Amino acid sequence: VVSDAGCDWWRGLSVGATADAIDSSTLDALRSVDPSGGATLVPAVLRVFLESADANLHAVQEAFRARDSAQLSRAAHAMTSSCGNIGANTLARLYKGIEIASREGRVEAAHPLIAELTREHLRVVIRIREILGDAA
Amino acid sequence: VTPLPKSILIVDDDPVALIVAQAALSKAGFDVSIARDGEDGLRQCRARCFDLVMLDVEMPGLSGHEVCATLRREFGELLPIVMVTGMDDVQSVDAAFLAGATDFISKPIRLALLGHRVRYLLRSAQIALDLKAAEDRISKLAYFDSLTGLPNRAHFLQHLTSALEYSEQNARHTALLCIDLDNFKRINDTLGHSAGDALLRMMASRLREAVRASDLIGHASLVAAADENLSRVGGDEFMVVLPMITEANQAGVVAQRIIRTITQPMRLGQHEVLVTPSIGIAIHPTDGADHEALIKNADLAMYFAKRQSPGTFAFYFAEMNAGGLKRLTVEEKLRGAIAKGELSLQFQPQFDLGSGLVCGMEALLRWTNDELGVVPPSEFIPVAEESGLMLPIGEWVLRTACAQAMAWRAENLPIARVAVNVSGLQLAQRGFAKLVRTVLVESGLPPQLLELEITESVVMQNEVWTAQVLKDLKEIGVDIAIDDFGTGYSSFARLREFPIDRLKIDRTFVQRVHNDGDDRAIASAIISMARTLKLEVVAEGVEDIGQLMALQEQRCALAQGFLLSRPLAAEDARLLLRRLADNAGGTRTQRLKRLIG
């Protein structure tokens, strides 16, 4: 169970496996601010995300395994922000939950979220590859 | 011309966030730079000037808060800094505020609105900038002289105060140079005000040059404030502050350079003029503990330099304060003394030791001023003589004394004569004898009841002229006495050539007349020689019985002094005369005893 902590920007988003791995409206918003007209920013952002996503996931998992709450909260925080930026809202919500739990010193409470993390991460990565493939 | 796009620096360690924000702000028309961590962000800020900085809070290395605080410190309060914080992170928003952030944006950033958000922020930043500029303009008006652009008096006072503090903390001295242009008023009056203004502007720039060149002797950290060290504090009066000097001589070097720079011919229209400065120097803390004392003393030193020789400088020394300032004040107040009725006469009786009766009254001038209190004649008479006030004051004394003597006569009081002191200046004044005649006629006082006292030194200064004037006065019929006799080294032989009636022996001899030795011999010699010349002798300043007895022994006929009577106000003098008239009987000794007892 994820602590909500007044984060109203999650509200109204679909939850669980049934939701899109990546919210298409976020990508539309990115396209709308694309100085080149919409064709290049989204792929560029997604590639940047992919470059660090695996390593970041690994960092979160390692921190949890070591029960290093400070490191865990820092790593999860960074991913919350990145995922939010590309519209990977479900993944962002998981990271956010982990960040809050670890910041509040309840590292164990993050356990179910960590378990879900890998599966959601893969969903996002696959979706990104699809989009990048479409764009190519 | 389209204005340059506003420049924005985004500092974020998250590459995704960077690329997204960069895109959004570029799209909104901003010139965007990015930095991947705090150190890089600071480096870029120091290298160029950004209109706005966006900072992520959580970064490895320097945190956003740390970067924010550093930027605030280095770039002032007007640089807009936006912190990008977590949505729910109230703590971090608080910390951002404390670090000096202008605003915060929470994640995830609403990309469509980011450009607008930044535009709004830049507008309020611009308003703050405009306000600051207006404030600067106002302070420029309040603290700078509009003619020369130099700091004005208000600015100077603030600057001097802090310069004194700074030098004091560093155990150094501060010199204050007060500069006055010697012939400015004449140039201003003859060539007109616009020429005067042009001259002042030129002088200001020459002074700037001279003072700037002197910064080498100052302290490095104060060189930046060099332009503050020179101010125009009055019409043609400038002040230079030299903080952090180690010896007074350094101020003298600067003063010399200023004199050299100012004293160069200058073209004003078709005229060539030469202006010289007079400079006074006072050193803190020796010559004044605070800015007020320092300014006063630098001013005083300037006044001395100018009087001594225009176009020079003088260091302040304590004696200036003792005499000089007081003299200035005295002169200023003395100018209004007659009109305000501040002058008065006291009368000191002269006694005939033979009869024990009053034979005369010496009129003594007194001055009581509201602010200065009772000013002794030894202080204001020299000032009156120097400033030309002696003539009207002397005339007032003459008229008042004659009128008083007439009033006593009208009451049938036994007054033999009234004695009035005449200064050398009055005597040298053309028509003095005529003035005396006029006053006598107007008052109705018989001439033989007026005695004019002239000091020995005045008589001896210009014997030919004095002899003529005394002859004129004698023709009118007044008595003439030589005052302070014995101090002017005159020979009795020459004294013979003057038509005089009386000698007044100076008090310094009288007070030592009962001592053994030289003083007694001198007094004795004066009295016996006066007798040979058929002159009466008046002993001045008789203070005790011993002196009185010694004088009687020497057969000195007349005496005046505290023992017999101190100087009296007109009314008290009248009462004394009345008492003497009523007690005219008895022996001489009885009368004298009554008098002293």
XYZ file of C-alpha atoms in Angstrom:
733
model
C 0.000 0.000 0.000
C 1.437 3.275 -1.122
C 1.399 6.272 1.135
C -0.326 9.074 -0.718
C 1.097 11.977 1.301
C -0.973 14.593 -0.480
C 0.464 13.917 -3.910
C -2.541 14.933 -5.909
C -0.774 14.696 -9.207
C -1.153 10.894 -9.037
C -4.901 11.196 -8.605
C -7.002 10.041 -11.507
C -4.216 8.008 -13.019
C -4.946 4.380 -13.742
C -3.299 1.968 -11.359
C -1.843 -1.505 -11.928
C -1.013 -3.606 -14.922
C -4.050 -2.540 -16.843
C -2.814 1.082 -17.108
C -0.592 2.195 -19.968
C 3.079 1.857 -19.034
C 3.580 5.339 -20.466
C 0.922 8.055 -20.399
C 0.468 9.328 -23.927
C -0.715 12.789 -22.764
C 2.679 13.415 -21.138
C 4.356 12.572 -24.422
C 1.919 14.919 -26.191
C 2.876 17.674 -23.774
C 6.528 17.013 -24.566
C 5.796 17.160 -28.282
C 4.015 20.491 -27.780
C 7.104 22.100 -26.307
C 9.452 20.528 -28.847
C 11.373 23.392 -30.481
C 11.820 21.225 -33.594
C 8.070 20.799 -33.982
C 7.436 17.499 -32.192
C 9.423 14.869 -34.021
C 12.727 14.798 -32.134
C 12.240 15.732 -28.470
C 10.247 12.646 -27.431
C 12.727 10.114 -28.855
C 15.621 12.123 -27.413
C 14.096 12.199 -23.936
C 13.207 8.496 -24.061
C 16.717 7.525 -25.172
C 18.212 9.565 -22.306
C 15.840 7.769 -19.944
C 16.806 4.364 -21.280
C 20.504 5.075 -20.944
C 20.265 5.313 -17.171
C 17.070 3.399 -16.322
C 18.651 -0.064 -15.809
C 21.460 1.296 -13.679
C 19.046 3.333 -11.581
C 16.780 0.330 -11.020
C 19.803 -1.622 -9.946
C 20.856 1.132 -7.518
C 17.415 1.113 -5.871
C 17.425 -2.678 -5.526
C 20.934 -2.682 -4.055
C 20.063 0.019 -1.544
C 16.993 -1.948 -0.445
C 19.003 -5.135 -0.117
C 21.488 -3.258 2.093
C 18.564 -1.628 3.978
C 20.355 1.728 3.364
C 17.378 4.030 3.763
C 19.246 7.261 2.889
C 20.659 5.829 -0.335
C 17.328 4.164 -1.136
C 15.359 7.367 -0.726
C 17.853 9.324 -2.864
C 17.893 6.787 -5.700
C 14.101 6.386 -5.660
C 13.626 10.154 -5.630
C 15.740 10.576 -8.774
C 13.719 7.891 -10.576
C 10.386 9.340 -9.457
C 11.283 12.548 -11.188
C 12.624 10.896 -14.368
C 9.638 8.587 -14.710
C 7.256 11.484 -14.157
C 8.938 13.408 -16.933
C 8.314 10.710 -19.534
C 4.817 9.795 -18.315
C 5.809 6.422 -16.815
C 3.301 7.168 -14.109
C 2.829 3.705 -12.601
C 6.571 3.227 -12.313
C 6.896 6.772 -10.909
C 4.228 5.895 -8.317
C 6.171 2.825 -7.225
C 9.413 4.770 -6.899
C 7.614 7.545 -5.037
C 6.193 5.012 -2.568
C 9.647 3.567 -2.007
C 11.131 7.085 -1.581
C 8.538 8.061 1.028
C 8.711 4.767 2.939
C 12.492 4.917 3.135
C 12.524 8.597 4.008
C 10.145 7.860 6.869
C 12.502 5.086 8.016
C 10.026 2.306 7.111
C 12.279 0.503 4.664
C 10.399 -2.818 5.171
C 7.166 -1.208 4.037
C 8.854 -0.715 0.629
C 9.196 -4.475 0.190
C 5.995 -5.139 -1.822
C 6.770 -2.109 -4.025
C 10.312 -3.364 -4.720
C 8.787 -6.700 -5.736
C 6.549 -4.951 -8.254
C 9.337 -2.699 -9.514
C 11.125 -5.019 -11.923
C 7.950 -6.044 -13.761
C 6.761 -2.443 -14.188
C 10.280 -1.347 -15.219
C 10.278 -3.972 -17.993
C 6.814 -2.846 -19.145
C 8.086 0.742 -19.431
C 11.268 -0.261 -21.239
C 9.316 -2.400 -23.711
C 6.860 0.414 -24.331
C 9.727 2.885 -24.899
C 11.310 0.512 -27.428
C 7.953 0.268 -29.215
C 7.663 4.067 -29.362
C 11.241 4.505 -30.492
C 10.643 1.766 -33.088
C 7.504 3.561 -34.293
C 9.409 6.800 -34.516
C 12.280 5.259 -36.406
C 15.640 45.992 -32.798
C 14.320 42.937 -31.005
C 15.519 42.671 -27.424
C 17.983 39.931 -26.590
C 16.233 36.784 -25.364
C 16.420 36.397 -21.595
C 19.037 33.872 -20.575
C 18.240 31.015 -18.226
C 20.467 28.457 -16.578
C 18.971 25.093 -15.592
C 20.930 23.124 -13.017
C 19.787 19.498 -12.638
C 21.562 16.185 -12.293
C 18.664 14.327 -13.932
C 19.398 14.269 -17.675
C 15.745 13.645 -18.505
C 14.600 16.646 -16.504
C 17.334 18.779 -18.086
C 16.450 17.904 -21.649
C 12.718 18.359 -21.045
C 13.012 21.740 -19.307
C 15.547 22.929 -21.836
C 13.169 22.072 -24.666
C 10.203 23.739 -23.006
C 12.076 26.971 -22.237
C 13.773 27.133 -25.643
C 10.356 26.735 -27.202
C 9.116 29.654 -25.064
C 11.864 31.800 -26.591
C 14.508 31.808 -23.903
C 18.224 31.419 -24.319
C 18.787 28.261 -22.241
C 21.985 26.868 -20.773
C 22.262 23.690 -18.724
C 24.494 22.484 -15.932
C 24.646 18.885 -14.695
C 25.604 19.655 -11.096
C 25.942 22.490 -8.599
C 29.639 23.157 -9.194
C 29.072 23.434 -12.923
C 26.132 25.758 -12.277
C 28.211 28.128 -10.106
C 31.005 28.094 -12.657
C 28.641 29.110 -15.453
C 27.013 31.828 -13.343
C 30.402 33.326 -12.569
C 31.380 33.208 -16.245
C 28.327 34.986 -17.593
C 25.287 36.822 -16.399
C 21.970 34.920 -16.391
C 18.555 36.504 -16.077
C 17.207 33.529 -14.127
C 18.538 30.317 -12.596
C 16.503 27.135 -12.112
C 17.939 24.781 -9.497
C 17.074 21.182 -8.728
C 17.168 20.600 -4.983
C 18.606 17.108 -4.765
C 21.877 16.777 -6.573
C 25.047 14.870 -5.795
C 27.803 17.207 -4.568
C 26.461 20.685 -3.866
C 22.745 20.609 -3.158
C 20.397 23.058 -4.812
C 20.032 24.901 -1.517
C 23.769 25.352 -1.199
C 24.076 26.612 -4.767
C 21.154 28.966 -4.159
C 22.701 30.462 -1.026
C 26.037 30.945 -2.788
C 24.428 32.640 -5.788
C 22.444 34.906 -3.504
C 25.589 35.909 -1.710
C 27.590 36.508 -4.864
C 25.003 38.050 -7.160
C 22.788 40.013 -4.819
C 19.154 39.854 -3.969
C 17.824 40.628 -7.410
C 18.839 37.504 -9.365
C 15.689 35.373 -9.756
C 16.404 31.829 -8.508
C 13.739 29.155 -8.921
C 14.019 25.937 -6.923
C 12.574 22.791 -8.451
C 11.293 20.749 -5.524
C 9.435 17.551 -4.927
C 5.685 17.956 -4.955
C 5.135 17.006 -1.356
C 8.427 18.217 -0.010
C 7.367 21.101 2.256
C 10.662 20.898 4.127
C 12.628 21.437 0.995
C 10.388 24.355 -0.035
C 11.066 25.914 3.358
C 14.784 25.367 3.022
C 14.680 26.917 -0.451
C 13.069 30.027 0.992
C 15.726 30.279 3.686
C 18.480 29.838 1.097
C 17.097 32.890 -0.683
C 15.143 31.332 -3.548
C 12.783 33.671 -5.385
C 10.178 30.994 -6.115
C 9.725 27.257 -6.402
C 8.287 24.947 -9.016
C 7.191 21.487 -7.980
C 7.778 18.324 -9.905
C 6.612 17.018 -12.204
C 6.898 20.259 -14.031
C 3.820 21.224 -16.071
C 5.732 21.675 -19.293
C 3.012 23.644 -21.066
C 3.087 26.209 -18.258
C 6.839 26.317 -17.535
C 7.582 29.059 -20.087
C 4.736 31.203 -18.752
C 5.801 30.641 -15.192
C 9.296 31.828 -16.003
C 7.988 34.842 -17.934
C 5.916 35.919 -14.924
C 8.922 35.533 -12.658
C 11.129 37.561 -14.971
C 8.538 40.307 -15.045
C 8.461 40.660 -11.291
C 12.253 40.504 -11.299
C 12.241 43.341 -13.825
C 9.933 45.355 -11.592
C 12.336 44.798 -8.697
C 15.214 45.881 -10.941
C 13.353 49.025 -12.005
C 12.586 49.814 -8.380
C 16.225 49.360 -7.512
C 17.234 51.645 -10.373
C 14.757 54.281 -9.181
C 16.127 53.913 -5.677
C 19.652 54.383 -7.026
C 18.556 57.509 -8.886
C 16.950 58.919 -5.758
C 19.998 58.157 -3.662
C 22.140 59.723 -6.371
C 20.083 62.890 -6.001
C 20.174 62.788 -2.221
C 23.830 61.920 -1.877
C 25.512 63.560 -4.832
C 26.054 67.111 -5.889
C 24.320 67.635 -9.215
C 26.821 70.237 -10.452
C 30.026 68.242 -10.057
C 28.691 64.706 -9.574
C 30.748 64.454 -6.403
C 29.318 63.070 -3.172
C 27.583 65.832 -1.226
C 27.737 66.738 2.449
C 25.275 64.043 3.569
C 27.240 61.377 1.717
C 30.510 62.767 2.993
C 29.369 62.561 6.613
C 28.365 58.913 6.232
C 31.544 58.049 4.415
C 33.760 59.819 6.936
C 32.085 58.041 9.832
C 32.663 54.617 8.329
C 36.186 55.483 7.205
C 37.030 56.480 10.786
C 35.624 53.200 12.092
C 37.511 51.172 9.535
C 40.828 52.883 10.185
C 40.313 52.599 13.915
C 39.698 48.849 13.682
C 42.906 48.520 11.717
C 44.848 50.794 14.063
C 45.515 53.329 11.327
C 44.974 57.061 11.019
C 42.558 58.934 8.830
C 43.372 62.350 7.438
C 40.694 64.880 6.626
C 41.576 67.630 4.176
C 39.347 70.678 4.063
C 39.829 72.554 0.781
C 38.582 76.043 0.061
C 39.119 77.953 -3.183
C 40.694 81.285 -2.297
C 39.427 83.637 -4.952
C 36.310 81.784 -6.052
C 33.885 84.366 -4.756
C 35.582 87.157 -6.676
C 35.545 85.148 -9.932
C 31.932 84.189 -9.374
C 31.001 87.827 -8.763
C 32.913 89.297 -11.697
C 32.460 86.616 -14.384
C 28.985 85.444 -13.422
C 27.449 82.316 -11.976
C 27.712 80.163 -15.081
C 31.436 80.852 -15.207
C 31.550 80.027 -11.505
C 29.763 76.735 -12.154
C 32.134 75.858 -14.971
C 35.049 76.620 -12.693
C 33.669 74.399 -9.943
C 33.201 71.520 -12.400
C 36.754 71.924 -13.613
C 38.055 72.114 -10.050
C 36.114 68.958 -9.163
C 37.727 67.036 -11.994
C 41.194 68.299 -11.099
C 40.606 67.305 -7.490
C 39.408 63.867 -8.599
C 42.603 63.425 -10.530
C 44.789 64.546 -7.629
C 42.975 62.384 -5.093
C 42.854 59.303 -7.305
C 46.590 59.446 -7.833
C 46.908 59.381 -4.072
C 45.124 56.078 -3.630
C 48.427 54.278 -3.736
C 49.000 55.326 -0.175
C 45.555 54.133 0.832
C 44.475 50.626 1.616
C 43.748 48.255 -1.252
C 40.189 47.542 -0.157
C 39.391 51.233 -0.063
C 40.645 52.018 -3.536
C 37.289 50.923 -4.911
C 35.703 53.635 -2.806
C 38.214 56.208 -4.064
C 35.549 58.434 -5.584
C 33.791 58.554 -2.237
C 36.852 60.086 -0.632
C 36.276 63.408 -2.371
C 33.126 65.438 -1.688
C 31.786 68.883 -2.341
C 30.358 69.996 0.969
C 29.616 73.634 0.262
C 29.802 76.354 -2.394
C 33.540 76.246 -2.986
C 34.443 73.909 -0.167
C 35.627 70.356 -0.760
C 36.604 67.578 1.636
C 39.037 64.742 1.060
C 39.137 61.697 3.332
C 42.359 59.685 3.381
C 41.674 56.520 5.349
C 44.267 54.009 6.551
C 47.296 56.254 6.537
C 50.237 55.494 8.782
C 51.710 58.973 9.147
C 50.440 62.520 8.865
C 53.037 63.359 6.255
C 51.134 61.267 3.692
C 48.291 63.780 3.934
C 50.767 66.607 3.387
C 51.933 64.928 0.176
C 48.359 64.753 -1.087
C 47.709 68.374 -0.077
C 50.771 69.445 -2.049
C 49.582 67.514 -5.092
C 46.149 69.112 -4.814
C 47.667 72.597 -4.627
C 49.848 71.832 -7.662
C 46.902 70.468 -9.651
C 44.469 73.241 -8.787
C 46.954 76.087 -9.224
C 47.086 75.835 -13.011
C 45.737 78.632 -15.206
C 42.286 77.897 -16.524
C 40.341 79.314 -19.427
C 36.818 80.577 -18.720
C 35.362 81.997 -21.923
C 37.888 84.598 -23.026
C 39.270 84.988 -19.525
C 42.185 83.167 -18.057
C 41.852 82.680 -14.344
C 44.087 81.256 -11.662
C 42.534 79.726 -8.589
C 44.498 78.720 -5.509
C 43.244 76.370 -2.797
C 43.806 76.737 0.924
C 43.894 73.403 2.683
C 43.533 72.470 6.326
C 44.463 68.981 7.533
C 43.275 67.227 10.679
C 44.343 63.691 11.582
C 42.118 61.188 13.358
C 42.295 60.313 16.190
C 44.974 62.807 17.295
C 43.175 65.960 16.169
C 39.629 64.850 16.859
C 38.033 61.712 18.240
C 34.889 61.865 16.138
C 33.871 63.208 12.755
C 32.498 66.431 14.199
C 35.681 67.413 15.980
C 37.747 66.370 12.979
C 35.723 68.479 10.547
C 35.807 71.462 12.870
C 39.560 71.258 13.248
C 40.309 70.657 9.563
C 38.166 73.707 8.857
C 40.056 75.707 11.438
C 43.396 74.651 9.962
C 42.126 75.672 6.514
C 41.170 79.081 7.867
C 44.639 79.467 9.340
C 46.341 78.443 6.102
C 44.246 80.975 4.212
C 45.020 83.792 6.631
C 48.650 82.976 6.749
C 49.120 82.696 3.015
C 46.439 81.667 0.497
C 47.357 78.709 -1.669
C 49.049 76.763 1.123
C 48.114 73.992 3.522
C 48.331 73.798 7.290
C 48.117 70.941 9.732
C 45.806 71.457 12.644
C 47.416 72.146 16.009
C 45.674 72.532 19.323
C 46.473 76.234 19.789
C 44.260 76.982 16.790
C 41.293 75.860 18.797
C 42.287 77.783 21.869
C 42.472 81.108 20.076
C 41.270 80.862 16.532
C 37.829 79.405 16.777
C 36.893 81.484 19.748
C 38.105 84.551 17.892
C 35.887 83.768 14.919
C 32.875 83.315 17.143
C 33.684 86.389 19.172
C 33.979 88.500 16.054
C 30.678 87.227 14.701
C 28.834 87.954 17.951
C 30.594 91.245 18.550
C 29.213 92.615 15.283
C 25.733 92.752 16.721
C 26.703 93.738 20.244
C 25.935 97.479 20.055
C 22.618 97.042 18.297
C 21.516 94.377 20.752
C 22.502 96.492 23.740
C 24.983 93.885 24.958
C 27.660 96.428 25.797
C 27.730 98.247 29.095
C 30.096 100.360 31.134
C 31.367 99.820 34.629
C 33.073 102.549 36.556
C 36.112 102.132 38.755
C 36.720 105.033 41.121
C 40.134 106.710 41.378
C 40.914 108.013 44.822
C 42.912 110.951 45.966
C 45.028 109.419 48.706
C 45.575 112.878 50.117
C 41.913 113.762 50.654
C 40.331 110.270 50.614
C 37.845 111.491 48.001
C 36.954 110.155 44.592
C 38.780 112.155 41.982
C 37.679 110.262 38.924
C 35.873 107.282 37.470
C 37.445 105.094 34.823
C 34.849 103.808 32.391
C 35.446 100.120 31.676
C 33.754 98.337 28.798
C 31.835 95.151 29.539
C 30.248 92.758 27.081
C 27.695 90.118 27.968
C 26.509 87.897 25.137
C 23.622 85.413 25.328
C 25.747 82.534 24.107
C 29.257 83.471 25.127
C 28.338 84.864 28.503
C 30.552 87.571 29.976
C 33.503 87.981 27.611
C 36.541 89.599 29.226
C 37.875 92.717 27.442
C 41.262 91.014 27.069
C 39.479 88.618 24.700
C 37.224 90.843 22.687
C 39.208 94.097 22.481
C 41.944 92.556 20.267
C 39.199 91.063 18.070
C 37.455 94.412 17.850
C 40.702 96.075 16.846
C 41.442 93.503 14.169
C 37.982 93.463 12.679
C 37.456 97.221 12.513
C 34.741 97.063 15.163
C 36.856 99.134 17.532
C 35.803 102.450 15.975
C 32.033 102.167 16.470
C 32.541 100.515 19.850
C 35.011 103.206 20.945
C 32.571 105.900 19.899
C 29.798 104.200 21.859
C 31.994 104.104 24.963
C 32.851 107.778 24.603
C 29.216 108.858 24.212
C 27.942 106.641 27.000
C 30.639 107.696 29.476
C 30.084 111.407 28.788
C 26.336 111.025 29.126
C 26.783 109.183 32.432
C 29.140 111.817 33.822
C 26.611 114.482 32.893
C 23.844 112.561 34.632
C 25.910 112.438 37.835
C 26.693 116.111 37.577
C 23.033 116.854 37.189
C 22.553 115.128 40.557
C 25.304 117.290 42.084
C 27.430 114.244 42.790
C 31.114 114.976 43.474
C 32.723 113.635 40.332
C 35.980 115.213 39.297
C 36.206 113.560 35.911
C 35.407 110.459 33.882
C 38.232 108.551 32.201
C 37.756 106.803 28.855
C 40.242 104.426 27.228
C 41.175 105.254 23.652
C 42.707 102.626 21.400
C 45.489 103.247 18.931
C 43.055 102.656 16.066
C 40.732 105.375 17.315
C 43.628 107.724 17.725
C 44.808 106.995 14.191
C 41.327 107.603 12.840
C 41.146 110.921 11.007
C 38.899 113.358 12.766
C 39.098 111.715 16.170
C 39.599 115.068 17.889
C 36.601 116.379 16.024
C 34.525 113.411 17.178
C 35.531 114.089 20.799
C 34.524 117.717 20.411
C 31.152 116.725 18.943
C 30.429 114.218 21.704
C 31.313 116.792 24.367
C 29.074 119.385 22.779
C 26.198 116.942 22.405
C 26.469 115.668 25.972
C 27.137 119.061 27.470
C 30.062 117.735 29.543
C 32.762 120.308 30.224
C 35.974 119.160 28.459
C 38.091 119.249 31.588
C 35.839 116.559 33.108
C 36.832 114.097 30.375
C 40.110 112.253 30.581
C 41.310 110.188 27.643
C 43.574 107.285 28.527
C 46.051 106.179 25.910
C 48.453 103.317 26.450
C 52.115 103.988 26.480
C 52.803 101.559 23.638
C 50.300 103.338 21.354
C 51.891 106.679 22.053
C 55.332 105.304 21.278
C 54.283 103.535 18.084
C 53.879 106.673 16.055
C 55.241 109.568 18.023
C 54.845 112.261 15.367
C 51.261 111.470 14.578
C 50.311 110.934 18.201
C 51.896 114.194 19.288
C 49.740 116.044 16.763
C 46.505 114.304 17.766
C 47.209 114.790 21.461
C 47.853 118.462 20.790
C 44.487 118.721 18.993
C 42.765 116.994 21.887
C 44.490 119.160 24.442
C 43.225 122.218 22.574
C 39.691 120.991 23.153
C 40.463 121.026 26.832
C 40.322 117.352 27.785
C 42.827 115.701 30.132
C 45.231 113.116 28.779
C 46.609 110.179 30.727
C 49.175 107.605 29.697
C 47.912 104.145 30.593
C 49.922 101.030 31.491
C 52.917 103.219 32.091
C 56.215 101.409 32.603
C 55.601 98.672 30.101
C 56.354 100.567 26.871
C 60.012 101.402 27.448
C 59.487 105.078 26.731
C 62.014 107.571 27.887
C 60.951 110.360 30.165
C 62.728 112.797 27.896
C 60.438 112.007 25.010
C 57.408 111.950 27.243
C 58.050 115.593 27.802
C 57.102 116.395 24.229
C 53.556 115.179 24.756
C 50.875 117.354 26.306
C 49.932 114.908 29.040
C 48.451 115.393 32.468
C 48.731 112.045 34.205
C 50.662 108.792 34.246
C 49.009 105.569 35.314
C 51.590 103.154 36.688
C 50.999 99.673 35.384
C 49.630 97.239 37.930
C 52.602 94.897 37.586
C 54.773 97.521 39.302
C 52.138 98.497 41.808
C 51.622 94.949 42.934
C 55.296 94.616 43.721
C 55.824 98.083 45.106
C 56.142 96.904 48.719
C 58.631 94.199 47.795
C 62.249 94.948 48.273
C 64.445 95.134 45.234
C 64.084 96.266 41.641
C 60.286 96.526 41.434
C 60.092 98.874 44.359
C 62.957 100.907 42.918
C 61.222 101.179 39.527
C 57.917 102.288 41.052
C 59.758 104.763 43.186
C 61.703 106.105 40.200
C 58.548 106.498 38.117
C 56.779 108.412 40.833
C 59.664 110.763 41.545
C 60.376 111.423 37.851
C 56.685 112.083 37.218
C 56.824 114.622 39.954
C 59.783 116.251 38.240
C 57.741 116.438 35.013
C 54.848 117.893 36.992
C 52.645 114.975 36.083
C 50.162 113.375 38.432
C 50.675 109.669 39.071
C 47.844 107.176 39.408
C 48.642 103.745 40.802
C 46.569 101.077 39.094
C 45.556 97.748 40.544
C 46.036 98.447 44.240
C 44.976 95.239 45.935
C 46.148 95.323 49.542
C 46.961 97.611 52.417
C 50.677 96.946 52.093
C 50.677 98.286 48.555
C 48.633 101.310 49.605
C 51.009 102.136 52.435
C 54.038 101.768 50.198
C 52.454 104.098 47.621
C 51.709 106.704 50.254
C 55.282 106.436 51.423
C 56.365 107.227 47.864
C 53.964 110.157 47.933
C 51.897 108.806 45.104
C 48.796 111.023 45.013
C 46.165 108.931 43.249
C 45.197 105.253 43.341
C 42.639 102.842 41.982
C 42.180 99.134 42.582
C 40.180 96.374 44.189
C 41.267 97.375 47.682
C 39.566 100.743 47.278
C 36.740 99.757 45.003
C 36.180 97.220 42.311
C 34.590 98.431 39.039
C 30.943 99.262 39.730
C 27.806 99.204 37.686
C 26.560 102.714 36.920
C 23.947 102.600 39.672
C 26.416 101.314 42.298
C 28.881 104.023 41.270
C 26.137 106.572 41.794
C 25.441 105.213 45.296
C 29.150 105.397 46.147
C 29.358 108.996 44.995
C 26.244 109.782 47.001
C 27.677 108.200 50.156
C 30.945 110.103 49.781
C 29.086 113.368 49.302
C 27.094 112.728 52.471
C 30.217 111.802 54.506
C 32.574 114.463 53.283
C 33.448 115.443 56.837
C 36.146 114.023 59.188
C 39.838 113.592 58.762
C 41.482 112.124 55.692
C 42.286 108.931 57.613
C 38.703 108.609 58.798
C 37.443 109.029 55.264
C 39.867 106.443 53.897
C 38.980 104.022 56.690
C 35.296 104.435 55.971
C 36.058 103.744 52.382
C 38.083 100.587 52.894
C 36.196 99.272 55.890
